């Protein structure tokens, strides 16, 4: 059963979200995904958010660009944690979507991550951190991921030192 739902405002957002799907797959987390627009399919957005908790969804990730109201609209209809990924689309390279997501009025939070594909990866990792609070084995995997990441940077630095000091 899917515990994470990835919602995107348009099919055009999908390529930027590959990192989120990859991270969730690497951690063995089942997810579902839907194209739902706050503006073009407003009723579907509300219906999805209202029913997500009863379907077993624990965290909702929302990606949208331009006047990116999707994460906020979803958050307005559920108390599940909502993570927003601003899509880095033209002409403002995601600044518009970033502000639309991060500047939620008090009372309805959206945890907004980095814009674009880096944000997609971080959204998945943040969702995993939330699930890991009540899942020891997932928590261990997350800690192992962090350790491996640290070790890679240290190894990269060691290789750099060896190269420039050769
Ligand atoms: C937003 O408008 C979508 O999330 C997308 O990032 C942007 C442009 O949508 P399309 O015109 O590519 O469908 O709702």
JSON list of N, CA, C and O in Angstrom, two decimals, residues 50-102:
[
{"chain": "A", "resi": 50, "resn": "UNK", "atom": "N", "xyz": [-8.84, 15.33, 0.59]},
{"chain": "A", "resi": 50, "resn": "UNK", "atom": "CA", "xyz": [-9.79, 14.90, 1.64]},
{"chain": "A", "resi": 50, "resn": "UNK", "atom": "C", "xyz": [-9.74, 13.39, 1.87]},
{"chain": "A", "resi": 50, "resn": "UNK", "atom": "O", "xyz": [-10.03, 12.92, 2.96]},
{"chain": "A", "resi": 51, "resn": "UNK", "atom": "N", "xyz": [-9.41, 12.62, 0.82]},
{"chain": "A", "resi": 51, "resn": "UNK", "atom": "CA", "xyz": [-9.44, 11.15, 0.92]},
{"chain": "A", "resi": 51, "resn": "UNK", "atom": "C", "xyz": [-8.07, 10.52, 1.19]},
{"chain": "A", "resi": 51, "resn": "UNK", "atom": "O", "xyz": [-7.99, 9.32, 1.43]},
{"chain": "A", "resi": 52, "resn": "UNK", "atom": "N", "xyz": [-7.00, 11.32, 1.12]},
{"chain": "A", "resi": 52, "resn": "UNK", "atom": "CA", "xyz": [-5.65, 10.73, 1.19]},
{"chain": "A", "resi": 52, "resn": "UNK", "atom": "C", "xyz": [-5.42, 9.99, 2.50]},
{"chain": "A", "resi": 52, "resn": "UNK", "atom": "O", "xyz": [-4.88, 8.87, 2.51]},
{"chain": "A", "resi": 53, "resn": "UNK", "atom": "N", "xyz": [-5.78, 10.58, 3.62]},
{"chain": "A", "resi": 53, "resn": "UNK", "atom": "CA", "xyz": [-5.49, 9.97, 4.93]},
{"chain": "A", "resi": 53, "resn": "UNK", "atom": "C", "xyz": [-6.21, 8.63, 5.07]},
{"chain": "A", "resi": 53, "resn": "UNK", "atom": "O", "xyz": [-5.60, 7.64, 5.51]},
{"chain": "A", "resi": 54, "resn": "UNK", "atom": "N", "xyz": [-7.45, 8.57, 4.65]},
{"chain": "A", "resi": 54, "resn": "UNK", "atom": "CA", "xyz": [-8.19, 7.30, 4.80]},
{"chain": "A", "resi": 54, "resn": "UNK", "atom": "C", "xyz": [-7.68, 6.22, 3.86]},
{"chain": "A", "resi": 54, "resn": "UNK", "atom": "O", "xyz": [-7.91, 5.03, 4.08]},
{"chain": "A", "resi": 55, "resn": "UNK", "atom": "N", "xyz": [-6.93, 6.61, 2.81]},
{"chain": "A", "resi": 55, "resn": "UNK", "atom": "CA", "xyz": [-6.32, 5.62, 1.90]},
{"chain": "A", "resi": 55, "resn": "UNK", "atom": "C", "xyz": [-5.01, 5.08, 2.46]},
{"chain": "A", "resi": 55, "resn": "UNK", "atom": "O", "xyz": [-4.38, 4.21, 1.86]},
{"chain": "A", "resi": 56, "resn": "UNK", "atom": "N", "xyz": [-4.51, 5.66, 3.57]},
{"chain": "A", "resi": 56, "resn": "UNK", "atom": "CA", "xyz": [-3.25, 5.20, 4.15]},
{"chain": "A", "resi": 56, "resn": "UNK", "atom": "C", "xyz": [-2.05, 6.04, 3.78]},
{"chain": "A", "resi": 56, "resn": "UNK", "atom": "O", "xyz": [-0.92, 5.70, 4.14]},
{"chain": "A", "resi": 57, "resn": "UNK", "atom": "N", "xyz": [-2.28, 7.12, 3.05]},
{"chain": "A", "resi": 57, "resn": "UNK", "atom": "CA", "xyz": [-1.17, 8.01, 2.71]},
{"chain": "A", "resi": 57, "resn": "UNK", "atom": "C", "xyz": [-0.70, 8.72, 3.98]},
{"chain": "A", "resi": 57, "resn": "UNK", "atom": "O", "xyz": [-1.51, 9.16, 4.80]},
{"chain": "A", "resi": 58, "resn": "UNK", "atom": "N", "xyz": [0.62, 8.82, 4.15]},
{"chain": "A", "resi": 58, "resn": "UNK", "atom": "CA", "xyz": [1.20, 9.45, 5.34]},
{"chain": "A", "resi": 58, "resn": "UNK", "atom": "C", "xyz": [1.81, 10.82, 5.03]},
{"chain": "A", "resi": 58, "resn": "UNK", "atom": "O", "xyz": [1.88, 11.69, 5.91]},
{"chain": "A", "resi": 59, "resn": "UNK", "atom": "N", "xyz": [2.34, 10.97, 3.83]},
{"chain": "A", "resi": 59, "resn": "UNK", "atom": "CA", "xyz": [2.97, 12.24, 3.42]},
{"chain": "A", "resi": 59, "resn": "UNK", "atom": "C", "xyz": [2.59, 12.50, 1.96]},
{"chain": "A", "resi": 59, "resn": "UNK", "atom": "O", "xyz": [2.61, 11.59, 1.14]},
{"chain": "A", "resi": 60, "resn": "UNK", "atom": "N", "xyz": [2.28, 13.77, 1.68]},
{"chain": "A", "resi": 60, "resn": "UNK", "atom": "CA", "xyz": [1.96, 14.15, 0.30]},
{"chain": "A", "resi": 60, "resn": "UNK", "atom": "C", "xyz": [3.05, 15.10, -0.21]},
{"chain": "A", "resi": 60, "resn": "UNK", "atom": "O", "xyz": [3.38, 16.09, 0.46]},
{"chain": "A", "resi": 61, "resn": "UNK", "atom": "N", "xyz": [3.60, 14.76, -1.36]},
{"chain": "A", "resi": 61, "resn": "UNK", "atom": "CA", "xyz": [4.58, 15.63, -2.02]},
{"chain": "A", "resi": 61, "resn": "UNK", "atom": "C", "xyz": [3.88, 16.29, -3.20]},
{"chain": "A", "resi": 61, "resn": "UNK", "atom": "O", "xyz": [3.24, 15.61, -4.01]},
{"chain": "A", "resi": 62, "resn": "UNK", "atom": "N", "xyz": [3.96, 17.61, -3.28]},
{"chain": "A", "resi": 62, "resn": "UNK", "atom": "CA", "xyz": [3.28, 18.34, -4.36]},
{"chain": "A", "resi": 62, "resn": "UNK", "atom": "C", "xyz": [4.29, 19.14, -5.17]},
{"chain": "A", "resi": 62, "resn": "UNK", "atom": "O", "xyz": [5.02, 19.96, -4.60]},
{"chain": "A", "resi": 63, "resn": "UNK", "atom": "N", "xyz": [4.33, 18.93, -6.47]},
{"chain": "A", "resi": 63, "resn": "UNK", "atom": "CA", "xyz": [5.19, 19.71, -7.35]},
{"chain": "A", "resi": 63, "resn": "UNK", "atom": "C", "xyz": [4.33, 20.57, -8.24]},
{"chain": "A", "resi": 63, "resn": "UNK", "atom": "O", "xyz": [3.37, 20.08, -8.85]},
{"chain": "A", "resi": 64, "resn": "UNK", "atom": "N", "xyz": [4.67, 21.86, -8.32]},
{"chain": "A", "resi": 64, "resn": "UNK", "atom": "CA", "xyz": [3.94, 22.74, -9.23]},
{"chain": "A", "resi": 64, "resn": "UNK", "atom": "C", "xyz": [4.81, 23.92, -9.59]},
{"chain": "A", "resi": 64, "resn": "UNK", "atom": "O", "xyz": [5.72, 24.31, -8.85]},
{"chain": "A", "resi": 65, "resn": "UNK", "atom": "N", "xyz": [4.51, 24.49, -10.73]},
{"chain": "A", "resi": 65, "resn": "UNK", "atom": "CA", "xyz": [5.25, 25.66, -11.18]},
{"chain": "A", "resi": 65, "resn": "UNK", "atom": "C", "xyz": [4.35, 26.85, -11.37]},
{"chain": "A", "resi": 65, "resn": "UNK", "atom": "O", "xyz": [3.14, 26.78, -11.16]},
{"chain": "A", "resi": 66, "resn": "UNK", "atom": "N", "xyz": [4.95, 27.98, -11.70]},
{"chain": "A", "resi": 66, "resn": "UNK", "atom": "CA", "xyz": [4.26, 29.26, -11.93]},
{"chain": "A", "resi": 66, "resn": "UNK", "atom": "C", "xyz": [3.49, 29.70, -10.68]},
{"chain": "A", "resi": 66, "resn": "UNK", "atom": "O", "xyz": [4.06, 29.70, -9.60]},
{"chain": "A", "resi": 67, "resn": "UNK", "atom": "N", "xyz": [2.19, 30.04, -10.80]},
{"chain": "A", "resi": 67, "resn": "UNK", "atom": "CA", "xyz": [1.40, 30.42, -9.61]},
{"chain": "A", "resi": 67, "resn": "UNK", "atom": "C", "xyz": [1.04, 29.13, -8.89]},
{"chain": "A", "resi": 67, "resn": "UNK", "atom": "O", "xyz": [-0.07, 28.62, -8.99]},
{"chain": "A", "resi": 68, "resn": "UNK", "atom": "N", "xyz": [2.02, 28.60, -8.14]},
{"chain": "A", "resi": 68, "resn": "UNK", "atom": "CA", "xyz": [1.97, 27.21, -7.68]},
{"chain": "A", "resi": 68, "resn": "UNK", "atom": "C", "xyz": [1.12, 27.06, -6.42]},
{"chain": "A", "resi": 68, "resn": "UNK", "atom": "O", "xyz": [1.65, 26.97, -5.31]},
{"chain": "A", "resi": 69, "resn": "UNK", "atom": "N", "xyz": [-0.17, 26.96, -6.59]},
{"chain": "A", "resi": 69, "resn": "UNK", "atom": "CA", "xyz": [-1.07, 26.87, -5.44]},
{"chain": "A", "resi": 69, "resn": "UNK", "atom": "C", "xyz": [-1.36, 25.43, -5.03]},
{"chain": "A", "resi": 69, "resn": "UNK", "atom": "O", "xyz": [-2.06, 25.21, -4.03]},
{"chain": "A", "resi": 70, "resn": "UNK", "atom": "N", "xyz": [-0.86, 24.46, -5.80]},
{"chain": "A", "resi": 70, "resn": "UNK", "atom": "CA", "xyz": [-1.25, 23.06, -5.57]},
{"chain": "A", "resi": 70, "resn": "UNK", "atom": "C", "xyz": [-0.97, 22.60, -4.13]},
{"chain": "A", "resi": 70, "resn": "UNK", "atom": "O", "xyz": [-1.86, 22.07, -3.47]},
{"chain": "A", "resi": 71, "resn": "UNK", "atom": "N", "xyz": [0.26, 22.82, -3.66]},
{"chain": "A", "resi": 71, "resn": "UNK", "atom": "CA", "xyz": [0.60, 22.32, -2.32]},
{"chain": "A", "resi": 71, "resn": "UNK", "atom": "C", "xyz": [-0.27, 22.99, -1.26]},
{"chain": "A", "resi": 71, "resn": "UNK", "atom": "O", "xyz": [-0.75, 22.33, -0.33]},
{"chain": "A", "resi": 72, "resn": "UNK", "atom": "N", "xyz": [-0.49, 24.26, -1.41]},
{"chain": "A", "resi": 72, "resn": "UNK", "atom": "CA", "xyz": [-1.32, 24.98, -0.43]},
{"chain": "A", "resi": 72, "resn": "UNK", "atom": "C", "xyz": [-2.77, 24.53, -0.45]},
{"chain": "A", "resi": 72, "resn": "UNK", "atom": "O", "xyz": [-3.40, 24.38, 0.61]},
{"chain": "A", "resi": 73, "resn": "UNK", "atom": "N", "xyz": [-3.29, 24.30, -1.62]},
{"chain": "A", "resi": 73, "resn": "UNK", "atom": "CA", "xyz": [-4.69, 23.84, -1.73]},
{"chain": "A", "resi": 73, "resn": "UNK", "atom": "C", "xyz": [-4.83, 22.44, -1.14]},
{"chain": "A", "resi": 73, "resn": "UNK", "atom": "O", "xyz": [-5.77, 22.15, -0.39]},
{"chain": "A", "resi": 74, "resn": "UNK", "atom": "N", "xyz": [-3.85, 21.58, -1.45]},
{"chain": "A", "resi": 74, "resn": "UNK", "atom": "CA", "xyz": [-3.89, 20.22, -0.87]},
{"chain": "A", "resi": 74, "resn": "UNK", "atom": "C", "xyz": [-3.80, 20.31, 0.65]},
{"chain": "A", "resi": 74, "resn": "UNK", "atom": "O", "xyz": [-4.59, 19.68, 1.38]},
{"chain": "A", "resi": 75, "resn": "UNK", "atom": "N", "xyz": [-2.87, 21.13, 1.14]},
{"chain": "A", "resi": 75, "resn": "UNK", "atom": "CA", "xyz": [-2.68, 21.26, 2.60]},
{"chain": "A", "resi": 75, "resn": "UNK", "atom": "C", "xyz": [-3.94, 21.81, 3.28]},
{"chain": "A", "resi": 75, "resn": "UNK", "atom": "O", "xyz": [-4.22, 21.49, 4.44]},
{"chain": "A", "resi": 76, "resn": "UNK", "atom": "N", "xyz": [-4.69, 22.63, 2.56]},
{"chain": "A", "resi": 76, "resn": "UNK", "atom": "CA", "xyz": [-5.91, 23.21, 3.13]},
{"chain": "A", "resi": 76, "resn": "UNK", "atom": "C", "xyz": [-6.98, 22.16, 3.40]},
{"chain": "A", "resi": 76, "resn": "UNK", "atom": "O", "xyz": [-7.87, 22.37, 4.23]},
{"chain": "A", "resi": 77, "resn": "UNK", "atom": "N", "xyz": [-6.87, 21.01, 2.69]},
{"chain": "A", "resi": 77, "resn": "UNK", "atom": "CA", "xyz": [-7.92, 19.99, 2.80]},
{"chain": "A", "resi": 77, "resn": "UNK", "atom": "C", "xyz": [-7.48, 18.74, 3.55]},
{"chain": "A", "resi": 77, "resn": "UNK", "atom": "O", "xyz": [-8.18, 17.73, 3.54]},
{"chain": "A", "resi": 78, "resn": "UNK", "atom": "N", "xyz": [-6.27, 18.77, 4.16]},
{"chain": "A", "resi": 78, "resn": "UNK", "atom": "CA", "xyz": [-5.81, 17.60, 4.91]},
{"chain": "A", "resi": 78, "resn": "UNK", "atom": "C", "xyz": [-4.87, 18.05, 6.03]},
{"chain": "A", "resi": 78, "resn": "UNK", "atom": "O", "xyz": [-4.26, 19.12, 5.92]},
{"chain": "A", "resi": 79, "resn": "UNK", "atom": "N", "xyz": [-4.77, 17.23, 7.08]},
{"chain": "A", "resi": 79, "resn": "UNK", "atom": "CA", "xyz": [-3.78, 17.51, 8.12]},
{"chain": "A", "resi": 79, "resn": "UNK", "atom": "C", "xyz": [-2.52, 16.66, 7.93]},
{"chain": "A", "resi": 79, "resn": "UNK", "atom": "O", "xyz": [-1.60, 16.71, 8.75]},
{"chain": "A", "resi": 80, "resn": "UNK", "atom": "N", "xyz": [-2.45, 15.87, 6.85]},
{"chain": "A", "resi": 80, "resn": "UNK", "atom": "CA", "xyz": [-1.21, 15.15, 6.55]},
{"chain": "A", "resi": 80, "resn": "UNK", "atom": "C", "xyz": [-0.10, 16.15, 6.24]},
{"chain": "A", "resi": 80, "resn": "UNK", "atom": "O", "xyz": [-0.38, 17.25, 5.74]},
{"chain": "A", "resi": 81, "resn": "UNK", "atom": "N", "xyz": [1.17, 15.78, 6.52]},
{"chain": "A", "resi": 81, "resn": "UNK", "atom": "CA", "xyz": [2.26, 16.67, 6.13]},
{"chain": "A", "resi": 81, "resn": "UNK", "atom": "C", "xyz": [2.33, 16.82, 4.61]},
{"chain": "A", "resi": 81, "resn": "UNK", "atom": "O", "xyz": [2.25, 15.81, 3.88]},
{"chain": "A", "resi": 82, "resn": "UNK", "atom": "N", "xyz": [2.47, 18.05, 4.15]},
{"chain": "A", "resi": 82, "resn": "UNK", "atom": "CA", "xyz": [2.55, 18.34, 2.71]},
{"chain": "A", "resi": 82, "resn": "UNK", "atom": "C", "xyz": [3.91, 18.99, 2.43]},
{"chain": "A", "resi": 82, "resn": "UNK", "atom": "O", "xyz": [4.28, 19.97, 3.08]},
{"chain": "A", "resi": 83, "resn": "UNK", "atom": "N", "xyz": [4.62, 18.40, 1.49]},
{"chain": "A", "resi": 83, "resn": "UNK", "atom": "CA", "xyz": [5.93, 18.92, 1.08]},
{"chain": "A", "resi": 83, "resn": "UNK", "atom": "C", "xyz": [5.79, 19.49, -0.33]},
{"chain": "A", "resi": 83, "resn": "UNK", "atom": "O", "xyz": [5.32, 18.80, -1.24]},
{"chain": "A", "resi": 84, "resn": "UNK", "atom": "N", "xyz": [6.20, 20.74, -0.51]},
{"chain": "A", "resi": 84, "resn": "UNK", "atom": "CA", "xyz": [6.07, 21.38, -1.82]},
{"chain": "A", "resi": 84, "resn": "UNK", "atom": "C", "xyz": [7.41, 21.46, -2.54]},
{"chain": "A", "resi": 84, "resn": "UNK", "atom": "O", "xyz": [8.43, 21.81, -1.94]},
{"chain": "A", "resi": 85, "resn": "UNK", "atom": "N", "xyz": [7.38, 21.13, -3.82]},
{"chain": "A", "resi": 85, "resn": "UNK", "atom": "CA", "xyz": [8.57, 21.30, -4.68]},
{"chain": "A", "resi": 85, "resn": "UNK", "atom": "C", "xyz": [8.24, 22.36, -5.72]},
{"chain": "A", "resi": 85, "resn": "UNK", "atom": "O", "xyz": [7.42, 22.13, -6.61]},
{"chain": "A", "resi": 86, "resn": "UNK", "atom": "N", "xyz": [8.88, 23.53, -5.62]},
{"chain": "A", "resi": 86, "resn": "UNK", "atom": "CA", "xyz": [8.65, 24.55, -6.66]},
{"chain": "A", "resi": 86, "resn": "UNK", "atom": "C", "xyz": [9.31, 24.11, -7.97]},
{"chain": "A", "resi": 86, "resn": "UNK", "atom": "O", "xyz": [10.49, 23.75, -7.98]},
{"chain": "A", "resi": 87, "resn": "UNK", "atom": "N", "xyz": [8.55, 24.13, -9.06]},
{"chain": "A", "resi": 87, "resn": "UNK", "atom": "CA", "xyz": [9.12, 23.78, -10.36]},
{"chain": "A", "resi": 87, "resn": "UNK", "atom": "C", "xyz": [9.82, 25.00, -10.95]},
{"chain": "A", "resi": 87, "resn": "UNK", "atom": "O", "xyz": [9.30, 26.11, -10.93]},
{"chain": "A", "resi": 88, "resn": "UNK", "atom": "N", "xyz": [11.02, 24.75, -11.47]},
{"chain": "A", "resi": 88, "resn": "UNK", "atom": "CA", "xyz": [11.85, 25.86, -11.96]},
{"chain": "A", "resi": 88, "resn": "UNK", "atom": "C", "xyz": [11.52, 26.18, -13.41]},
{"chain": "A", "resi": 88, "resn": "UNK", "atom": "O", "xyz": [12.29, 25.92, -14.32]},
{"chain": "A", "resi": 89, "resn": "UNK", "atom": "N", "xyz": [10.32, 26.75, -13.62]},
{"chain": "A", "resi": 89, "resn": "UNK", "atom": "CA", "xyz": [9.91, 27.02, -14.99]},
{"chain": "A", "resi": 89, "resn": "UNK", "atom": "C", "xyz": [10.14, 28.48, -15.37]},
{"chain": "A", "resi": 89, "resn": "UNK", "atom": "O", "xyz": [10.26, 29.36, -14.52]},
{"chain": "A", "resi": 90, "resn": "UNK", "atom": "N", "xyz": [10.18, 28.73, -16.69]},
{"chain": "A", "resi": 90, "resn": "UNK", "atom": "CA", "xyz": [10.36, 30.08, -17.23]},
{"chain": "A", "resi": 90, "resn": "UNK", "atom": "C", "xyz": [9.08, 30.88, -16.97]},
{"chain": "A", "resi": 90, "resn": "UNK", "atom": "O", "xyz": [8.02, 30.29, -16.83]},
{"chain": "A", "resi": 91, "resn": "UNK", "atom": "N", "xyz": [9.12, 32.19, -16.91]},
{"chain": "A", "resi": 91, "resn": "UNK", "atom": "CA", "xyz": [10.28, 33.06, -17.12]},
{"chain": "A", "resi": 91, "resn": "UNK", "atom": "C", "xyz": [11.03, 33.42, -15.83]},
{"chain": "A", "resi": 91, "resn": "UNK", "atom": "O", "xyz": [12.01, 34.14, -15.89]},
{"chain": "A", "resi": 92, "resn": "UNK", "atom": "N", "xyz": [10.58, 32.90, -14.68]},
{"chain": "A", "resi": 92, "resn": "UNK", "atom": "CA", "xyz": [11.19, 33.34, -13.41]},
{"chain": "A", "resi": 92, "resn": "UNK", "atom": "C", "xyz": [12.02, 32.23, -12.74]},
{"chain": "A", "resi": 92, "resn": "UNK", "atom": "O", "xyz": [12.41, 32.36, -11.58]},
{"chain": "A", "resi": 93, "resn": "UNK", "atom": "N", "xyz": [12.23, 31.13, -13.48]},
{"chain": "A", "resi": 93, "resn": "UNK", "atom": "CA", "xyz": [13.09, 30.04, -12.99]},
{"chain": "A", "resi": 93, "resn": "UNK", "atom": "C", "xyz": [12.70, 29.49, -11.63]},
{"chain": "A", "resi": 93, "resn": "UNK", "atom": "O", "xyz": [13.56, 29.08, -10.85]},
{"chain": "A", "resi": 94, "resn": "UNK", "atom": "N", "xyz": [11.42, 29.53, -11.29]},
{"chain": "A", "resi": 94, "resn": "UNK", "atom": "CA", "xyz": [10.97, 28.90, -10.05]},
{"chain": "A", "resi": 94, "resn": "UNK", "atom": "C", "xyz": [10.80, 29.85, -8.89]},
{"chain": "A", "resi": 94, "resn": "UNK", "atom": "O", "xyz": [10.24, 29.47, -7.85]},
{"chain": "A", "resi": 95, "resn": "UNK", "atom": "N", "xyz": [11.25, 31.10, -9.01]},
{"chain": "A", "resi": 95, "resn": "UNK", "atom": "CA", "xyz": [11.08, 32.05, -7.91]},
{"chain": "A", "resi": 95, "resn": "UNK", "atom": "C", "xyz": [9.59, 32.29, -7.63]},
{"chain": "A", "resi": 95, "resn": "UNK", "atom": "O", "xyz": [9.18, 32.44, -6.48]},
{"chain": "A", "resi": 96, "resn": "UNK", "atom": "N", "xyz": [8.79, 32.31, -8.69]},
{"chain": "A", "resi": 96, "resn": "UNK", "atom": "CA", "xyz": [7.34, 32.49, -8.53]},
{"chain": "A", "resi": 96, "resn": "UNK", "atom": "C", "xyz": [6.73, 31.34, -7.73]},
{"chain": "A", "resi": 96, "resn": "UNK", "atom": "O", "xyz": [6.00, 31.54, -6.75]},
{"chain": "A", "resi": 97, "resn": "UNK", "atom": "N", "xyz": [7.08, 30.11, -8.14]},
{"chain": "A", "resi": 97, "resn": "UNK", "atom": "CA", "xyz": [6.54, 28.93, -7.46]},
{"chain": "A", "resi": 97, "resn": "UNK", "atom": "C", "xyz": [7.06, 28.82, -6.03]},
{"chain": "A", "resi": 97, "resn": "UNK", "atom": "O", "xyz": [6.34, 28.45, -5.10]},
{"chain": "A", "resi": 98, "resn": "UNK", "atom": "N", "xyz": [8.34, 29.17, -5.85]},
{"chain": "A", "resi": 98, "resn": "UNK", "atom": "CA", "xyz": [8.94, 29.12, -4.51]},
{"chain": "A", "resi": 98, "resn": "UNK", "atom": "C", "xyz": [8.16, 30.03, -3.55]},
{"chain": "A", "resi": 98, "resn": "UNK", "atom": "O", "xyz": [7.77, 29.60, -2.45]},
{"chain": "A", "resi": 99, "resn": "UNK", "atom": "N", "xyz": [7.92, 31.26, -3.97]},
{"chain": "A", "resi": 99, "resn": "UNK", "atom": "CA", "xyz": [7.23, 32.19, -3.08]},
{"chain": "A", "resi": 99, "resn": "UNK", "atom": "C", "xyz": [5.78, 31.76, -2.84]},
{"chain": "A", "resi": 99, "resn": "UNK", "atom": "O", "xyz": [5.26, 31.88, -1.73]},
{"chain": "A", "resi": 100, "resn": "UNK", "atom": "N", "xyz": [5.14, 31.25, -3.89]},
{"chain": "A", "resi": 100, "resn": "UNK", "atom": "CA", "xyz": [3.75, 30.80, -3.73]},
{"chain": "A", "resi": 100, "resn": "UNK", "atom": "C", "xyz": [3.65, 29.67, -2.70]},
{"chain": "A", "resi": 100, "resn": "UNK", "atom": "O", "xyz": [2.69, 29.58, -1.94]},
{"chain": "A", "resi": 101, "resn": "UNK", "atom": "N", "xyz": [4.68, 28.81, -2.68]},
{"chain": "A", "resi": 101, "resn": "UNK", "atom": "CA", "xyz": [4.63, 27.66, -1.76]},
{"chain": "A", "resi": 101, "resn": "UNK", "atom": "C", "xyz": [5.10, 28.02, -0.36]},
{"chain": "A", "resi": 101, "resn": "UNK", "atom": "O", "xyz": [4.50, 27.63, 0.64]},
{"chain": "A", "resi": 102, "resn": "UNK", "atom": "N", "xyz": [6.21, 28.75, -0.28]},
{"chain": "A", "resi": 102, "resn": "UNK", "atom": "CA", "xyz": [6.82, 28.97, 1.02]},
{"chain": "A", "resi": 102, "resn": "UNK", "atom": "C", "xyz": [6.06, 30.02, 1.84]},
{"chain": "A", "resi": 102, "resn": "UNK", "atom": "O", "xyz": [6.08, 29.99, 3.07]}
]
